[in-house]
Short mmCIF file of C-alpha atoms in Angstrom, two decimals:
data_model
loop_
_atom_site.label_atom_id
_atom_site.label_comp_id
_atom_site.label_asym_id
_atom_site.label_seq_id
_atom_site.Cartn_x
_atom_site.Cartn_y
_atom_site.Cartn_z
CA UNK A 1100 -3.05 6.15 -7.00
CA UNK A 1101 -0.54 2.91 -7.68
CA UNK A 1102 0.68 3.96 -3.94
CA UNK A 1103 -2.80 4.05 -2.25
CA UNK A 1104 -3.66 0.66 -4.00
CA UNK A 1105 -0.99 -1.09 -2.77
CA UNK A 1106 -2.45 0.03 0.77
CA UNK A 1107 -5.47 -0.40 0.33
CA UNK A 1108 -4.63 -4.69 -0.91
CA UNK A 1109 -2.55 -5.14 2.22
CA UNK A 1110 -5.39 -3.43 4.10
CA UNK A 1111 -7.92 -5.86 2.14
CA UNK A 1112 -5.60 -9.25 2.76
CA UNK A 1113 -5.07 -8.00 6.47
CA UNK A 1114 -8.48 -7.78 7.23
CA UNK A 1115 -9.96 -11.05 4.84
CA UNK A 1116 -7.43 -13.13 5.23
CA UNK A 1117 -6.11 -11.67 8.75
CA UNK A 1118 -8.82 -11.09 9.95
CA UNK A 1119 -11.11 -14.10 8.47
CA UNK A 1120 -8.54 -16.85 9.38
CA UNK A 1121 -8.56 -15.67 12.81
CA UNK A 1122 -12.19 -16.14 13.19
CA UNK A 1123 -12.52 -19.10 11.89
CA UNK A 1124 -9.34 -20.45 13.58
CA UNK A 1125 -10.99 -18.93 16.68
CA UNK A 1126 -14.25 -20.87 15.97
CA UNK A 1127 -12.58 -23.63 15.74
CA UNK A 1128 -10.80 -23.50 19.33
CA UNK A 1129 -13.46 -22.75 20.96
CA UNK A 1130 -16.13 -25.56 19.31
CA UNK A 1131 -12.58 -28.14 20.02
CA UNK A 1132 -12.59 -27.37 23.71
CA UNK A 1133 -16.06 -27.52 24.30
CA UNK A 1134 -16.23 -30.84 22.48
CA UNK A 1135 -13.94 -32.18 24.65
CA UNK A 1136 -15.20 -31.19 28.23
CA UNK A 1137 -18.14 -32.37 27.55
CA UNK A 1138 -18.20 -34.99 24.93
CA UNK A 1139 -14.84 -36.95 26.41
CA UNK A 1140 -14.37 -34.74 29.68
CA UNK A 1141 -11.36 -33.56 29.26
CA UNK A 1142 -9.57 -30.54 27.09
CA UNK A 1143 -8.07 -31.08 23.89
CA UNK A 1144 -6.32 -27.31 23.36
CA UNK A 1145 -4.53 -26.74 26.99
CA UNK A 1146 -4.65 -22.98 27.59
CA UNK A 1147 -7.79 -22.61 24.31
CA UNK A 1148 -9.34 -19.39 26.50
CA UNK A 1149 -5.33 -17.99 26.77
CA UNK A 1150 -5.01 -18.28 23.17
CA UNK A 1151 -8.23 -17.13 21.85
CA UNK A 1152 -8.40 -13.58 24.13
CA UNK A 1153 -4.70 -12.97 23.99
CA UNK A 1154 -3.90 -13.93 20.33
CA UNK A 1155 -6.43 -14.80 18.29
CA UNK A 1156 -9.17 -11.87 18.83
CA UNK A 1157 -6.93 -9.03 19.23
CA UNK A 1158 -5.40 -10.20 16.36
CA UNK A 1159 -8.44 -10.37 14.45
CA UNK A 1160 -9.91 -6.74 15.76
CA UNK A 1161 -6.07 -4.77 15.09
CA UNK A 1162 -6.75 -6.62 11.29
CA UNK A 1163 -9.34 -5.64 10.75
CA UNK A 1164 -9.29 -1.65 12.02
CA UNK A 1165 -7.82 -0.41 9.52
CA UNK A 1166 -10.39 -1.36 6.26
CA UNK A 1167 -13.45 -0.66 8.71
CA UNK A 1168 -12.14 3.02 9.05
CA UNK A 1169 -11.44 3.32 5.65
CA UNK A 1170 -14.66 2.31 4.36
CA UNK A 1171 -16.06 4.49 6.70
CA UNK A 1172 -17.81 1.72 9.15
CA UNK A 1173 -17.08 3.59 12.81
CA UNK A 1174 -19.59 5.78 14.21
CA UNK A 1175 -20.76 8.80 13.03
CA UNK A 1176 -22.68 12.16 13.27
CA UNK A 1177 -23.59 13.20 9.77
CA UNK A 1178 -27.13 14.88 10.62
CA UNK A 1179 -25.31 18.32 10.99
CA UNK A 1180 -22.78 18.13 8.13
CA UNK A 1181 -25.20 17.18 5.79
CA UNK A 1182 -27.41 19.30 6.59
CA UNK A 1183 -24.82 22.47 5.18
CA UNK A 1184 -23.87 23.92 2.27
CA UNK A 1185 -20.57 21.54 0.08
CA UNK A 1186 -17.87 24.23 1.66
CA UNK A 1187 -18.92 24.42 5.02
CA UNK A 1188 -19.50 21.02 4.79
CA UNK A 1189 -15.97 20.56 3.82
CA UNK A 1190 -15.25 22.60 6.71
CA UNK A 1191 -16.63 20.65 9.41
CA UNK A 1192 -14.79 17.28 7.62
CA UNK A 1193 -11.13 19.25 8.27
CA UNK A 1194 -11.67 19.63 11.37
CA UNK A 1195 -13.31 16.80 12.23
CA UNK A 1196 -10.41 14.94 10.54
CA UNK A 1197 -8.02 17.19 12.66
CA UNK A 1198 -8.95 16.52 15.36
CA UNK A 1199 -9.11 12.93 14.75
CA UNK A 1200 -5.73 12.70 13.46
CA UNK A 1201 -4.45 14.60 16.67
CA UNK A 1202 -6.45 11.61 18.82
CA UNK A 1203 -5.25 8.72 16.91
CA UNK A 1204 -1.60 10.68 17.14
CA UNK A 1205 -1.45 10.52 20.69
CA UNK A 1206 -3.16 7.45 21.01
CA UNK A 1207 -0.38 5.68 18.61
CA UNK A 1208 2.74 6.99 21.16
CA UNK A 1209 1.36 5.62 23.73
CA UNK A 1210 0.70 2.73 22.15
CA UNK A 1211 4.04 2.54 20.40
CA UNK A 1212 5.86 3.64 23.95
CA UNK A 1213 3.74 0.87 25.28
CA UNK A 1214 4.62 -1.89 22.68
CA UNK A 1215 8.30 -1.13 22.66
CA UNK A 1216 8.90 -1.51 26.52
CA UNK A 1217 6.93 -4.79 25.70
CA UNK A 1218 9.35 -5.93 23.74
CA UNK A 1219 12.58 -4.15 25.54
CA UNK A 1220 11.75 -6.52 28.66
CA UNK A 1221 10.81 -9.70 26.66
CA UNK A 1222 7.05 -9.99 28.20
CA UNK A 1223 5.51 -13.14 27.20
CA UNK A 1224 2.31 -14.85 27.71
CA UNK A 1225 1.06 -18.11 29.44
CA UNK A 1226 -0.64 -20.43 27.01
CA UNK A 1227 -1.51 -23.96 28.54
CA UNK A 1228 1.73 -24.57 30.86
CA UNK A 1229 4.49 -22.87 28.52
CA UNK A 1230 5.42 -19.29 27.78
CA UNK A 1231 5.36 -17.83 24.51
CA UNK A 1232 6.86 -14.03 23.57
CA UNK A 1233 4.51 -11.46 22.74
CA UNK A 1234 6.06 -8.64 20.52
CA UNK A 1235 4.37 -10.66 17.41
CA UNK A 1236 1.08 -9.47 18.91
CA UNK A 1237 1.78 -6.43 20.55
CA UNK A 1238 3.77 -5.08 16.60
CA UNK A 1239 0.53 -5.33 14.61
CA UNK A 1240 -1.24 -2.31 16.86
CA UNK A 1241 0.66 0.38 15.92
CA UNK A 1242 0.44 -0.89 12.14
CA UNK A 1243 -3.19 -0.90 12.39
CA UNK A 1244 -3.44 2.49 14.23
CA UNK A 1245 -0.56 3.61 11.66
CA UNK A 1246 -2.42 2.40 8.52
CA UNK A 1247 -5.39 4.12 9.96
CA UNK A 1248 -3.49 7.37 10.73
CA UNK A 1249 -2.50 6.92 7.33
CA UNK A 1250 -6.12 6.61 5.82
CA UNK A 1251 -7.05 10.14 7.61
CA UNK A 1252 -4.29 11.91 5.90
CA UNK A 1253 -5.16 11.59 2.56
CA UNK A 1254 -8.88 11.96 4.12
CA UNK A 1255 -7.91 15.59 5.11
CA UNK A 1256 -6.26 16.18 1.93
CA UNK A 1257 -9.24 15.16 0.07
CA UNK A 1258 -11.74 17.82 2.63
CA UNK A 1259 -8.81 20.14 2.28
CA UNK A 1260 -9.15 20.44 -1.52
CA UNK A 1261 -12.98 20.20 -1.23
CA UNK A 1262 -12.80 23.07 0.86
CA UNK A 1263 -10.53 24.78 -0.61
CA UNK A 1264 -12.72 24.35 -4.07
CA UNK A 1265 -9.71 22.24 -5.54
CA UNK A 1266 -10.95 19.14 -8.12
CA UNK A 1267 -11.18 15.62 -6.35
CA UNK A 1268 -9.35 13.34 -8.30
CA UNK A 1269 -8.20 9.84 -8.17
CA UNK A 1270 -7.13 8.43 -5.28
CA UNK A 1271 -8.09 10.96 -3.29
CA UNK A 1272 -11.86 10.26 -3.86
CA UNK A 1273 -12.20 6.58 -4.88
CA UNK A 1274 -13.37 5.71 -0.78
CA UNK A 1275 -15.81 8.28 0.59
CA UNK A 1276 -14.04 6.83 4.36
CA UNK A 1277 -15.50 8.73 7.21
CA UNK A 1278 -15.08 11.78 7.04
CA UNK A 1279 -18.27 14.26 7.67
CA UNK A 1280 -18.67 14.71 4.30
#
């Protein structure tokens, strides 16, 4: 239970502090850039569009994804599963979770290969007139997908216990997550 609470606290910190601050900074960069352009006829933040597009927005998205998945905010099709008896509902949830884990594991593999190749090639991005390394932003992608796969494994464990008729207690039932149950 302590492990899951630490993971959930980390996810909350990424979403609340990290993604929230990126949203605020993105808003401020946009307001300052527009105000400078329309009122002062000058660019107050050189490369503002690239800062928002290549740094702030990706960080916001990848820091918020794990908690959004854990809280079940991703779209789901529940109507069919909800009409089933509990054991069949658990079976549907477990099968759906296995497929979801497989799909996200494939994503994770390709993302990891892309990120590793970018680190090896020392990929950069242009912000204003400077070129900055891209790896600090790119490493957030496998981190986000890794946290999501970890949560999916927890949900699969919960669904398998329900399928086998075993009691679900502790960390297995704290958050409902995105399974079909």
